[in-house]
Amino acid sequence: MTKADYLRKIVLEGRSPVLTRVGEIMTDESKLITVTSDTNILQAMQIMTENQIRHVPVVDGKLVGMISIKDVVRAVVEQQSGELKRLNEFIRGEYY
């Protein structure tokens, strides 16, 4: 839970952080947005952007992980950096 989530779901609603159970503030299962481990990064980014969410559970029959917008951005930057490197090598005649 981020500081913003804490403020919004605990403090602003006047809840006690000691007495409030996770189940009381978590997203209802019927509204939960998930991806699978086969979802590509651009699809995950689109899902997160369209739904204005920062974290998405990865479910393959059961919970296998969690992906954050930070993970998605890092993966896209790494991919683009690799593409840029290959283009530069190609331009310099070093592409194999």
C-alpha positions as a Python dict, from the first residue, in 0.01 Angstrom:
ca = {
    (1, 'M'): (0, 0, 0),
    (2, 'T'): (141, 337, -96),
    (3, 'K'): (120, 652, 116),
    (4, 'A'): (-159, 779, -111),
    (5, 'D'): (-355, 455, -68),
    (6, 'Y'): (-303, 472, 308),
    (7, 'L'): (-425, 831, 322),
    (8, 'R'): (-726, 764, 99),
    (9, 'K'): (-842, 433, 243),
    (10, 'I'): (-746, 467, 609),
    (11, 'V'): (-693, 825, 724),
    (12, 'L'): (-955, 1007, 514),
    (13, 'E'): (-1220, 748, 602),
    (14, 'G'): (-1138, 781, 973),
    (15, 'R'): (-1032, 417, 1005),
    (16, 'S'): (-787, 286, 1260),
    (17, 'P'): (-476, 141, 1093),
    (18, 'V'): (-446, -104, 1382),
    (19, 'L'): (-806, -227, 1374),
    (20, 'T'): (-872, -216, 998),
    (21, 'R'): (-827, -550, 825),
    (22, 'V'): (-689, -573, 472),
    (23, 'G'): (-1012, -736, 353),
    (24, 'E'): (-1204, -422, 445),
    (25, 'I'): (-1009, -199, 207),
    (26, 'M'): (-889, -427, -73),
    (27, 'T'): (-1044, -424, -420),
    (28, 'D'): (-1352, -644, -449),
    (29, 'E'): (-1271, -962, -644),
    (30, 'S'): (-1548, -892, -896),
    (31, 'K'): (-1378, -560, -983),
    (32, 'L'): (-1022, -691, -982),
    (33, 'I'): (-824, -638, -1302),
    (34, 'T'): (-557, -899, -1367),
    (35, 'V'): (-313, -1009, -1636),
    (36, 'T'): (-149, -1344, -1707),
    (37, 'S'): (220, -1416, -1738),
    (38, 'D'): (164, -1434, -2116),
    (39, 'T'): (39, -1072, -2135),
    (40, 'N'): (292, -860, -2319),
    (41, 'I'): (430, -543, -2167),
    (42, 'L'): (250, -305, -2403),
    (43, 'Q'): (-84, -475, -2327),
    (44, 'A'): (-15, -447, -1954),
    (45, 'M'): (71, -78, -1997),
    (46, 'Q'): (-252, -20, -2188),
    (47, 'I'): (-461, -199, -1924),
    (48, 'M'): (-298, -2, -1644),
    (49, 'T'): (-335, 330, -1827),
    (50, 'E'): (-698, 276, -1930),
    (51, 'N'): (-796, 173, -1577),
    (52, 'Q'): (-574, 429, -1401),
    (53, 'I'): (-408, 165, -1184),
    (54, 'R'): (-47, 131, -1074),
    (55, 'H'): (-36, -239, -982),
    (56, 'V'): (-187, -548, -1145),
    (57, 'P'): (-191, -903, -1007),
    (58, 'V'): (-52, -1167, -1243),
    (59, 'V'): (-281, -1470, -1230),
    (60, 'D'): (-224, -1804, -1403),
    (61, 'G'): (-501, -2000, -1232),
    (62, 'K'): (-354, -1872, -906),
    (63, 'L'): (-166, -1558, -806),
    (64, 'V'): (189, -1584, -939),
    (65, 'G'): (304, -1225, -900),
    (66, 'M'): (234, -855, -914),
    (67, 'I'): (344, -607, -1178),
    (68, 'S'): (371, -234, -1121),
    (69, 'I'): (373, 58, -1361),
    (70, 'K'): (739, 101, -1262),
    (71, 'D'): (813, -255, -1383),
    (72, 'V'): (633, -184, -1711),
    (73, 'V'): (813, 145, -1775),
    (74, 'R'): (1150, -13, -1693),
    (75, 'A'): (1084, -298, -1940),
    (76, 'V'): (979, -58, -2217),
    (77, 'V'): (1286, 162, -2163),
    (78, 'E'): (1516, -142, -2170),
    (79, 'Q'): (1351, -267, -2488),
    (80, 'Q'): (1381, 72, -2657),
    (81, 'S'): (1743, 106, -2545),
    (82, 'G'): (1819, -230, -2706),
    (83, 'E'): (1648, -124, -3029),
    (84, 'L'): (1840, 205, -3031),
    (85, 'K'): (2170, 19, -2979),
    (86, 'R'): (2093, -218, -3269),
    (87, 'L'): (2000, 75, -3496),
    (88, 'N'): (2324, 256, -3410),
    (89, 'E'): (2524, -62, -3479),
    (90, 'F'): (2344, -101, -3811),
    (91, 'I'): (2420, 259, -3909),
    (92, 'R'): (2788, 211, -3819),
    (93, 'G'): (2797, -117, -4015),
    (94, 'E'): (2847, -325, -3701),
    (95, 'Y'): (2516, -506, -3720),
    (96, 'Y'): (2540, -883, -3744),
}
